[in-house]
Amino acid sequence: MRIGLILTGAAVAAPARKLLTTRATGDCTGASLDKLNAGDTCTSPWEKLRTALLPTQAAVGYAWVERQRQQHFSSKKDASKWFGKNSIPAVMAPGGRLYLTDNHHHMSAVEYTGDDDIWGLDITVSLVCDLRDVSSMDDFWAQMQQRKYVYLYAPGAAPFDPPAVITPGQLPVSWSPAEGGFADDVWRALAAFSSHQSEDDTRC
């Protein structure tokens, strides 16, 4: 059992997509990925995906990540249930890389559990776009921006500063904050908590 990080900071996570019937299923890493195309799915455990799957945004709300950990990934049983009902979307990039386009808070929560049992569970990845044949990484990022698959903004230097524009080279290279991972965006957490607040039980 690794020691996970308890997050008290803050972030908005879109609902995870449900599993869809697709043409093929294989491993998300190595030679198996070469045989897959856009529209296919692949499965790999987080212990593999955490180095093969890269983020497309610079920050998450730590408090919302912690909420996802509590709700969905506090045990192997809960994590297995979530992984069995949901898939995560990714774009195929040159060099056998995958870029996650949504569910950064969920995957951050998986990372922060530090739990070998959870990290060993299979996660289904939906391959939403194949950009492996672009001429260069500059072309790759241009297409990612055109297709709105990347969010090139980071929190401002002070709490009330507007978001700062960043380059693709400034995106996180790791899912661990200690290894150059996500910054904390308290506004994303605030938006996530407020958008998931139900008033049905308190109103006539």
mmCIF file of N, CA and C in Angstrom, residues 81-202:
data_model
loop_
_atom_site.group_PDB
_atom_site.id
_atom_site.type_symbol
_atom_site.label_atom_id
_atom_site.label_comp_id
_atom_site.label_asym_id
_atom_site.label_seq_id
_atom_site.Cartn_x
_atom_site.Cartn_y
_atom_site.Cartn_z
ATOM 1 N N LYS A 81 -16.222 -0.716 -9.105
ATOM 2 C CA LYS A 81 -17.575 -0.379 -9.551
ATOM 3 C C LYS A 81 -17.543 0.804 -10.514
ATOM 4 N N TRP A 82 -16.771 1.848 -10.191
ATOM 5 C CA TRP A 82 -16.707 3.027 -11.063
ATOM 6 C C TRP A 82 -16.055 2.668 -12.402
ATOM 7 N N PHE A 83 -14.936 1.929 -12.350
ATOM 8 C CA PHE A 83 -14.248 1.544 -13.581
ATOM 9 C C PHE A 83 -15.127 0.648 -14.450
ATOM 10 N N GLY A 84 -15.985 -0.144 -13.821
ATOM 11 C CA GLY A 84 -16.847 -1.039 -14.576
ATOM 12 C C GLY A 84 -17.980 -0.334 -15.298
ATOM 13 N N LYS A 85 -18.311 0.881 -14.856
ATOM 14 C CA LYS A 85 -19.430 1.619 -15.435
ATOM 15 C C LYS A 85 -19.000 2.780 -16.330
ATOM 16 N N ASN A 86 -17.737 3.163 -16.270
ATOM 17 C CA ASN A 86 -17.290 4.370 -16.965
ATOM 18 C C ASN A 86 -16.018 4.122 -17.763
ATOM 19 N N SER A 87 -15.855 4.919 -18.802
ATOM 20 C CA SER A 87 -14.596 4.942 -19.543
ATOM 21 C C SER A 87 -14.075 6.368 -19.555
ATOM 22 N N ILE A 88 -12.801 6.525 -19.896
ATOM 23 C CA ILE A 88 -12.199 7.853 -19.975
ATOM 24 C C ILE A 88 -11.726 8.095 -21.407
ATOM 25 N N PRO A 89 -11.864 9.331 -21.927
ATOM 26 C CA PRO A 89 -11.534 9.607 -23.324
ATOM 27 C C PRO A 89 -10.090 10.046 -23.510
ATOM 28 N N ALA A 90 -9.490 9.604 -24.607
ATOM 29 C CA ALA A 90 -8.111 9.989 -24.885
ATOM 30 C C ALA A 90 -7.883 10.121 -26.381
ATOM 31 N N VAL A 91 -6.925 10.973 -26.722
ATOM 32 C CA VAL A 91 -6.490 11.161 -28.103
ATOM 33 C C VAL A 91 -5.175 10.417 -28.304
ATOM 34 N N MET A 92 -5.056 9.749 -29.435
ATOM 35 C CA MET A 92 -3.825 9.034 -29.777
ATOM 36 C C MET A 92 -2.851 10.013 -30.423
ATOM 37 N N ALA A 93 -1.618 10.048 -29.906
ATOM 38 C CA ALA A 93 -0.614 11.010 -30.354
ATOM 39 C C ALA A 93 0.599 10.274 -30.911
ATOM 40 N N PRO A 94 1.490 10.994 -31.618
ATOM 41 C CA PRO A 94 2.708 10.351 -32.126
ATOM 42 C C PRO A 94 3.533 9.744 -30.988
ATOM 43 N N GLY A 95 4.273 8.711 -31.319
ATOM 44 C CA GLY A 95 5.163 8.107 -30.331
ATOM 45 C C GLY A 95 4.479 7.201 -29.340
ATOM 46 N N GLY A 96 3.251 6.753 -29.648
ATOM 47 C CA GLY A 96 2.558 5.848 -28.745
ATOM 48 C C GLY A 96 2.009 6.502 -27.500
ATOM 49 N N ARG A 97 1.878 7.822 -27.529
ATOM 50 C CA ARG A 97 1.364 8.534 -26.356
ATOM 51 C C ARG A 97 -0.144 8.710 -26.442
ATOM 52 N N LEU A 98 -0.753 8.829 -25.273
ATOM 53 C CA LEU A 98 -2.180 9.098 -25.162
ATOM 54 C C LEU A 98 -2.368 10.366 -24.346
ATOM 55 N N TYR A 99 -3.336 11.194 -24.754
ATOM 56 C CA TYR A 99 -3.637 12.419 -24.020
ATOM 57 C C TYR A 99 -5.090 12.380 -23.558
ATOM 58 N N LEU A 100 -5.272 12.441 -22.247
ATOM 59 C CA LEU A 100 -6.605 12.445 -21.668
ATOM 60 C C LEU A 100 -7.301 13.769 -21.986
ATOM 61 N N THR A 101 -8.576 13.707 -22.392
ATOM 62 C CA THR A 101 -9.291 14.936 -22.738
ATOM 63 C C THR A 101 -10.394 15.285 -21.750
ATOM 64 N N ASP A 102 -10.614 14.455 -20.747
ATOM 65 C CA ASP A 102 -11.636 14.710 -19.733
ATOM 66 C C ASP A 102 -11.336 13.812 -18.536
ATOM 67 N N ASN A 103 -12.093 14.019 -17.437
ATOM 68 C CA ASN A 103 -11.955 13.174 -16.246
ATOM 69 C C ASN A 103 -10.592 13.300 -15.560
ATOM 70 N N HIS A 104 -9.988 14.475 -15.657
ATOM 71 C CA HIS A 104 -8.712 14.688 -14.970
ATOM 72 C C HIS A 104 -8.866 14.582 -13.454
ATOM 73 N N HIS A 105 -10.004 15.010 -12.938
ATOM 74 C CA HIS A 105 -10.210 14.935 -11.488
ATOM 75 C C HIS A 105 -10.351 13.494 -11.016
ATOM 76 N N HIS A 106 -11.045 12.681 -11.800
ATOM 77 C CA HIS A 106 -11.178 11.275 -11.437
ATOM 78 C C HIS A 106 -9.827 10.573 -11.445
ATOM 79 N N MET A 107 -9.045 10.790 -12.485
ATOM 80 C CA MET A 107 -7.758 10.111 -12.563
ATOM 81 C C MET A 107 -6.757 10.656 -11.534
ATOM 82 N N SER A 108 -6.871 11.935 -11.219
ATOM 83 C CA SER A 108 -6.046 12.485 -10.135
ATOM 84 C C SER A 108 -6.410 11.819 -8.812
ATOM 85 N N ALA A 109 -7.713 11.575 -8.622
ATOM 86 C CA ALA A 109 -8.157 10.911 -7.399
ATOM 87 C C ALA A 109 -7.599 9.494 -7.318
ATOM 88 N N VAL A 110 -7.571 8.791 -8.453
ATOM 89 C CA VAL A 110 -6.982 7.449 -8.476
ATOM 90 C C VAL A 110 -5.496 7.527 -8.105
ATOM 91 N N GLU A 111 -4.796 8.481 -8.685
ATOM 92 C CA GLU A 111 -3.373 8.664 -8.371
ATOM 93 C C GLU A 111 -3.162 8.917 -6.886
ATOM 94 N N TYR A 112 -3.998 9.779 -6.316
ATOM 95 C CA TYR A 112 -3.790 10.210 -4.942
ATOM 96 C C TYR A 112 -4.189 9.151 -3.911
ATOM 97 N N THR A 113 -4.889 8.091 -4.353
ATOM 98 C CA THR A 113 -5.135 7.008 -3.403
ATOM 99 C C THR A 113 -3.831 6.333 -2.993
ATOM 100 N N GLY A 114 -2.882 6.268 -3.927
ATOM 101 C CA GLY A 114 -1.633 5.573 -3.646
ATOM 102 C C GLY A 114 -1.834 4.103 -3.339
ATOM 103 N N ASP A 115 -2.947 3.536 -3.755
ATOM 104 C CA ASP A 115 -3.344 2.177 -3.371
ATOM 105 C C ASP A 115 -2.990 1.199 -4.489
ATOM 106 N N ASP A 116 -2.069 0.266 -4.213
ATOM 107 C CA ASP A 116 -1.657 -0.705 -5.222
ATOM 108 C C ASP A 116 -2.830 -1.537 -5.738
ATOM 109 N N ASP A 117 -3.780 -1.865 -4.866
ATOM 110 C CA ASP A 117 -4.926 -2.672 -5.285
ATOM 111 C C ASP A 117 -5.787 -1.920 -6.293
ATOM 112 N N ILE A 118 -6.002 -0.625 -6.045
ATOM 113 C CA ILE A 118 -6.786 0.192 -6.978
ATOM 114 C C ILE A 118 -5.994 0.444 -8.261
ATOM 115 N N TRP A 119 -4.714 0.685 -8.113
ATOM 116 C CA TRP A 119 -3.875 0.933 -9.283
ATOM 117 C C TRP A 119 -3.780 -0.293 -10.190
ATOM 118 N N GLY A 120 -4.093 -1.466 -9.675
ATOM 119 C CA GLY A 120 -4.015 -2.686 -10.465
ATOM 120 C C GLY A 120 -5.289 -3.033 -11.205
ATOM 121 N N LEU A 121 -6.354 -2.271 -10.980
ATOM 122 C CA LEU A 121 -7.624 -2.526 -11.659
ATOM 123 C C LEU A 121 -7.604 -1.984 -13.090
ATOM 124 N N ASP A 122 -8.249 -2.704 -13.995
ATOM 125 C CA ASP A 122 -8.305 -2.257 -15.385
ATOM 126 C C ASP A 122 -9.205 -1.043 -15.541
ATOM 127 N N ILE A 123 -8.746 -0.084 -16.340
ATOM 128 C CA ILE A 123 -9.487 1.121 -16.683
ATOM 129 C C ILE A 123 -9.723 1.108 -18.189
ATOM 130 N N THR A 124 -10.945 1.392 -18.606
ATOM 131 C CA THR A 124 -11.272 1.427 -20.031
ATOM 132 C C THR A 124 -11.057 2.831 -20.586
ATOM 133 N N VAL A 125 -10.301 2.906 -21.657
ATOM 134 C CA VAL A 125 -10.018 4.172 -22.331
ATOM 135 C C VAL A 125 -10.722 4.175 -23.687
ATOM 136 N N SER A 126 -11.520 5.204 -23.949
ATOM 137 C CA SER A 126 -12.164 5.375 -25.253
ATOM 138 C C SER A 126 -11.265 6.235 -26.136
ATOM 139 N N LEU A 127 -10.851 5.713 -27.251
ATOM 140 C CA LEU A 127 -9.953 6.427 -28.160
ATOM 141 C C LEU A 127 -10.799 7.299 -29.085
ATOM 142 N N VAL A 128 -10.883 8.580 -28.754
ATOM 143 C CA VAL A 128 -11.837 9.465 -29.429
ATOM 144 C C VAL A 128 -11.285 10.097 -30.699
ATOM 145 N N CYS A 129 -9.968 10.090 -30.869
ATOM 146 C CA CYS A 129 -9.374 10.749 -32.033
ATOM 147 C C CYS A 129 -7.973 10.186 -32.263
ATOM 148 N N ASP A 130 -7.604 9.998 -33.516
ATOM 149 C CA ASP A 130 -6.285 9.466 -33.874
ATOM 150 C C ASP A 130 -5.489 10.546 -34.596
ATOM 151 N N LEU A 131 -4.498 11.097 -33.903
ATOM 152 C CA LEU A 131 -3.632 12.122 -34.494
ATOM 153 C C LEU A 131 -2.192 11.622 -34.579
ATOM 154 N N ARG A 132 -2.010 10.333 -34.722
ATOM 155 C CA ARG A 132 -0.659 9.769 -34.759
ATOM 156 C C ARG A 132 0.111 10.140 -36.020
ATOM 157 N N ASP A 133 -0.601 10.477 -37.090
ATOM 158 C CA ASP A 133 0.072 10.709 -38.372
ATOM 159 C C ASP A 133 0.334 12.181 -38.674
ATOM 160 N N VAL A 134 0.195 13.036 -37.675
ATOM 161 C CA VAL A 134 0.494 14.454 -37.922
ATOM 162 C C VAL A 134 1.985 14.631 -38.216
ATOM 163 N N SER A 135 2.318 15.741 -38.853
ATOM 164 C CA SER A 135 3.696 15.934 -39.315
ATOM 165 C C SER A 135 4.663 16.289 -38.191
ATOM 166 N N SER A 136 4.152 16.873 -37.112
ATOM 167 C CA SER A 136 5.016 17.281 -36.001
ATOM 168 C C SER A 136 4.168 17.480 -34.757
ATOM 169 N N MET A 137 4.813 17.612 -33.597
ATOM 170 C CA MET A 137 4.077 17.881 -32.370
ATOM 171 C C MET A 137 3.455 19.273 -32.398
ATOM 172 N N ASP A 138 4.067 20.201 -33.112
ATOM 173 C CA ASP A 138 3.446 21.524 -33.266
ATOM 174 C C ASP A 138 2.110 21.384 -33.986
ATOM 175 N N ASP A 139 2.086 20.563 -35.031
ATOM 176 C CA ASP A 139 0.844 20.310 -35.757
ATOM 177 C C ASP A 139 -0.153 19.577 -34.861
ATOM 178 N N PHE A 140 0.346 18.658 -34.052
ATOM 179 C CA PHE A 140 -0.518 17.929 -33.118
ATOM 180 C C PHE A 140 -1.232 18.897 -32.186
ATOM 181 N N TRP A 141 -0.480 19.807 -31.579
ATOM 182 C CA TRP A 141 -1.102 20.731 -30.626
ATOM 183 C C TRP A 141 -2.020 21.733 -31.327
ATOM 184 N N ALA A 142 -1.677 22.098 -32.550
ATOM 185 C CA ALA A 142 -2.573 22.984 -33.308
ATOM 186 C C ALA A 142 -3.922 22.298 -33.539
ATOM 187 N N GLN A 143 -3.893 21.015 -33.868
ATOM 188 C CA GLN A 143 -5.141 20.288 -34.082
ATOM 189 C C GLN A 143 -5.879 20.054 -32.766
ATOM 190 N N MET A 144 -5.138 19.816 -31.699
ATOM 191 C CA MET A 144 -5.768 19.639 -30.388
ATOM 192 C C MET A 144 -6.523 20.905 -29.986
ATOM 193 N N GLN A 145 -5.919 22.074 -30.256
ATOM 194 C CA GLN A 145 -6.597 23.332 -29.933
ATOM 195 C C GLN A 145 -7.799 23.551 -30.846
ATOM 196 N N GLN A 146 -7.643 23.257 -32.128
ATOM 197 C CA GLN A 146 -8.746 23.433 -33.071
ATOM 198 C C GLN A 146 -9.939 22.557 -32.693
ATOM 199 N N ARG A 147 -9.663 21.356 -32.214
ATOM 200 C CA ARG A 147 -10.723 20.415 -31.840
ATOM 201 C C ARG A 147 -11.173 20.587 -30.393
ATOM 202 N N LYS A 148 -10.576 21.553 -29.693
ATOM 203 C CA LYS A 148 -10.926 21.864 -28.301
ATOM 204 C C LYS A 148 -10.705 20.668 -27.370
ATOM 205 N N TYR A 149 -9.578 19.996 -27.584
ATOM 206 C CA TYR A 149 -9.192 18.872 -26.744
ATOM 207 C C TYR A 149 -8.154 19.257 -25.688
ATOM 208 N N VAL A 150 -7.746 20.520 -25.655
ATOM 209 C CA VAL A 150 -6.736 20.945 -24.691
ATOM 210 C C VAL A 150 -7.143 22.302 -24.118
ATOM 211 N N TYR A 151 -6.833 22.511 -22.840
ATOM 212 C CA TYR A 151 -7.164 23.767 -22.157
ATOM 213 C C TYR A 151 -5.861 24.418 -21.714
ATOM 214 N N LEU A 152 -5.414 25.405 -22.494
ATOM 215 C CA LEU A 152 -4.097 26.000 -22.262
ATOM 216 C C LEU A 152 -4.191 27.261 -21.405
ATOM 217 N N TYR A 153 -4.687 27.071 -20.196
ATOM 218 C CA TYR A 153 -4.747 28.135 -19.206
ATOM 219 C C TYR A 153 -4.357 27.561 -17.854
ATOM 220 N N ALA A 154 -3.750 28.395 -17.043
ATOM 221 C CA ALA A 154 -3.348 27.992 -15.694
ATOM 222 C C ALA A 154 -3.815 29.054 -14.711
ATOM 223 N N PRO A 155 -3.959 28.713 -13.422
ATOM 224 C CA PRO A 155 -4.361 29.718 -12.433
ATOM 225 C C PRO A 155 -3.394 30.895 -12.412
ATOM 226 N N GLY A 156 -3.938 32.102 -12.164
ATOM 227 C CA GLY A 156 -3.091 33.280 -12.063
ATOM 228 C C GLY A 156 -2.200 33.234 -10.845
ATOM 229 N N ALA A 157 -1.252 34.148 -10.788
ATOM 230 C CA ALA A 157 -0.289 34.153 -9.692
ATOM 231 C C ALA A 157 -0.949 34.451 -8.347
ATOM 232 N N ALA A 158 -1.969 35.303 -8.352
ATOM 233 C CA ALA A 158 -2.715 35.631 -7.134
ATOM 234 C C ALA A 158 -4.132 35.083 -7.256
ATOM 235 N N PRO A 159 -4.815 34.851 -6.128
ATOM 236 C CA PRO A 159 -6.134 34.206 -6.162
ATOM 237 C C PRO A 159 -7.154 34.854 -7.080
ATOM 238 N N PHE A 160 -7.118 36.190 -7.205
ATOM 239 C CA PHE A 160 -8.133 36.861 -8.009
ATOM 240 C C PHE A 160 -7.616 37.277 -9.381
ATOM 241 N N ASP A 161 -6.429 36.812 -9.757
ATOM 242 C CA ASP A 161 -5.926 37.067 -11.098
ATOM 243 C C ASP A 161 -6.673 36.207 -12.111
ATOM 244 N N PRO A 162 -6.862 36.712 -13.331
ATOM 245 C CA PRO A 162 -7.480 35.884 -14.369
ATOM 246 C C PRO A 162 -6.549 34.738 -14.760
ATOM 247 N N PRO A 163 -7.087 33.700 -15.383
ATOM 248 C CA PRO A 163 -6.233 32.593 -15.829
ATOM 249 C C PRO A 163 -5.146 33.079 -16.773
ATOM 250 N N ALA A 164 -3.982 32.447 -16.664
ATOM 251 C CA ALA A 164 -2.842 32.815 -17.495
ATOM 252 C C ALA A 164 -2.721 31.840 -18.667
ATOM 253 N N VAL A 165 -2.456 32.385 -19.850
ATOM 254 C CA VAL A 165 -2.254 31.543 -21.033
ATOM 255 C C VAL A 165 -0.920 30.814 -20.911
ATOM 256 N N ILE A 166 -0.918 29.521 -21.246
ATOM 257 C CA ILE A 166 0.305 28.733 -21.202
ATOM 258 C C ILE A 166 0.526 28.064 -22.556
ATOM 259 N N THR A 167 1.675 27.455 -22.720
ATOM 260 C CA THR A 167 1.992 26.692 -23.923
ATOM 261 C C THR A 167 1.847 25.198 -23.622
ATOM 262 N N PRO A 168 1.733 24.352 -24.652
ATOM 263 C CA PRO A 168 1.669 22.912 -24.401
ATOM 264 C C PRO A 168 2.854 22.390 -23.585
ATOM 265 N N GLY A 169 4.009 23.032 -23.742
ATOM 266 C CA GLY A 169 5.186 22.611 -22.991
ATOM 267 C C GLY A 169 5.073 22.856 -21.498
ATOM 268 N N GLN A 170 4.082 23.632 -21.084
ATOM 269 C CA GLN A 170 3.882 23.906 -19.660
ATOM 270 C C GLN A 170 2.824 23.011 -19.021
ATOM 271 N N LEU A 171 2.266 22.096 -19.787
ATOM 272 C CA LEU A 171 1.320 21.150 -19.217
ATOM 273 C C LEU A 171 2.050 20.172 -18.297
ATOM 274 N N PRO A 172 1.363 19.617 -17.323
ATOM 275 C CA PRO A 172 2.004 18.671 -16.397
ATOM 276 C C PRO A 172 2.577 17.461 -17.136
ATOM 277 N N VAL A 173 3.676 16.958 -16.609
ATOM 278 C CA VAL A 173 4.302 15.758 -17.176
ATOM 279 C C VAL A 173 4.117 14.561 -16.260
ATOM 280 N N SER A 174 3.400 14.751 -15.165
ATOM 281 C CA SER A 174 3.186 13.685 -14.193
ATOM 282 C C SER A 174 1.839 13.898 -13.519
ATOM 283 N N TRP A 175 1.279 12.829 -12.959
ATOM 284 C CA TRP A 175 0.040 12.918 -12.199
ATOM 285 C C TRP A 175 0.305 13.199 -10.733
ATOM 286 N N SER A 176 1.555 13.222 -10.336
ATOM 287 C CA SER A 176 1.922 13.469 -8.940
ATOM 288 C C SER A 176 2.356 14.919 -8.756
ATOM 289 N N PRO A 177 1.751 15.653 -7.792
ATOM 290 C CA PRO A 177 2.179 17.040 -7.556
ATOM 291 C C PRO A 177 3.660 17.152 -7.214
ATOM 292 N N ALA A 178 4.196 16.126 -6.596
ATOM 293 C CA ALA A 178 5.607 16.155 -6.215
ATOM 294 C C ALA A 178 6.534 16.003 -7.410
ATOM 295 N N GLU A 179 5.972 15.602 -8.561
ATOM 296 C CA GLU A 179 6.793 15.357 -9.753
ATOM 297 C C GLU A 179 6.380 16.268 -10.906
ATOM 298 N N GLY A 180 5.963 17.480 -10.595
ATOM 299 C CA GLY A 180 5.574 18.423 -11.639
ATOM 300 C C GLY A 180 4.167 18.241 -12.131
ATOM 301 N N GLY A 181 3.271 17.804 -11.243
ATOM 302 C CA GLY A 181 1.888 17.561 -11.624
ATOM 303 C C GLY A 181 1.033 18.809 -11.593
ATOM 304 N N PHE A 182 -0.261 18.622 -11.369
ATOM 305 C CA PHE A 182 -1.232 19.705 -11.482
ATOM 306 C C PHE A 182 -1.063 20.784 -10.413
ATOM 307 N N ALA A 183 -1.334 22.021 -10.821
ATOM 308 C CA ALA A 183 -1.521 23.105 -9.869
ATOM 309 C C ALA A 183 -2.935 22.998 -9.289
ATOM 310 N N ASP A 184 -3.160 23.673 -8.164
ATOM 311 C CA ASP A 184 -4.481 23.681 -7.538
ATOM 312 C C ASP A 184 -5.253 24.913 -7.999
ATOM 313 N N ASP A 185 -6.439 24.697 -8.513
ATOM 314 C CA ASP A 185 -7.307 25.791 -8.967
ATOM 315 C C ASP A 185 -8.568 25.801 -8.102
ATOM 316 N N VAL A 186 -8.613 26.705 -7.140
ATOM 317 C CA VAL A 186 -9.741 26.728 -6.199
ATOM 318 C C VAL A 186 -11.048 27.092 -6.898
ATOM 319 N N TRP A 187 -10.970 27.853 -7.993
ATOM 320 C CA TRP A 187 -12.187 28.248 -8.696
ATOM 321 C C TRP A 187 -12.818 27.061 -9.406
ATOM 322 N N ARG A 188 -12.012 26.157 -9.908
ATOM 323 C CA ARG A 188 -12.553 24.945 -10.519
ATOM 324 C C ARG A 188 -13.272 24.099 -9.473
ATOM 325 N N ALA A 189 -12.695 24.029 -8.282
ATOM 326 C CA ALA A 189 -13.346 23.268 -7.209
ATOM 327 C C ALA A 189 -14.675 23.910 -6.825
ATOM 328 N N LEU A 190 -14.675 25.229 -6.707
ATOM 329 C CA LEU A 190 -15.904 25.940 -6.350
ATOM 330 C C LEU A 190 -16.986 25.690 -7.393
ATOM 331 N N ALA A 191 -16.619 25.776 -8.665
ATOM 332 C CA ALA A 191 -17.587 25.551 -9.734
ATOM 333 C C ALA A 191 -18.107 24.114 -9.708
ATOM 334 N N ALA A 192 -17.221 23.166 -9.435
ATOM 335 C CA ALA A 192 -17.630 21.766 -9.396
ATOM 336 C C ALA A 192 -18.593 21.502 -8.249
ATOM 337 N N PHE A 193 -18.270 21.988 -7.061
ATOM 338 C CA PHE A 193 -19.147 21.777 -5.921
ATOM 339 C C PHE A 193 -20.505 22.433 -6.145
ATOM 340 N N SER A 194 -20.513 23.650 -6.666
ATOM 341 C CA SER A 194 -21.778 24.360 -6.851
ATOM 342 C C SER A 194 -22.631 23.717 -7.933
ATOM 343 N N SER A 195 -22.010 23.207 -8.982
ATOM 344 C CA SER A 195 -22.774 22.605 -10.076
ATOM 345 C C SER A 195 -23.321 21.233 -9.711
ATOM 346 N N HIS A 196 -22.781 20.621 -8.665
ATOM 347 C CA HIS A 196 -23.245 19.296 -8.240
ATOM 348 C C HIS A 196 -24.094 19.366 -6.974
ATOM 349 N N GLN A 197 -24.501 20.560 -6.595
ATOM 350 C CA GLN A 197 -25.338 20.730 -5.401
ATOM 351 C C GLN A 197 -26.799 20.595 -5.768
ATOM 352 N N SER A 198 -27.472 19.629 -5.171
ATOM 353 C CA SER A 198 -28.896 19.407 -5.455
ATOM 354 C C SER A 198 -29.752 20.131 -4.434
ATOM 355 N N GLU A 199 -30.802 20.785 -4.923
ATOM 356 C CA GLU A 199 -31.745 21.485 -4.037
ATOM 357 C C GLU A 199 -33.089 20.765 -3.979
ATOM 358 N N ASP A 200 -33.167 19.598 -4.606
ATOM 359 C CA ASP A 200 -34.449 18.881 -4.685
ATOM 360 C C ASP A 200 -34.995 18.487 -3.329
ATOM 361 N N ASP A 201 -34.111 18.192 -2.380
ATOM 362 C CA ASP A 201 -34.557 17.713 -1.080
ATOM 363 C C ASP A 201 -34.923 18.842 -0.130
ATOM 364 N N THR A 202 -34.667 20.079 -0.510
ATOM 365 C CA THR A 202 -34.904 21.186 0.420
ATOM 366 C C THR A 202 -35.988 22.142 -0.065
#
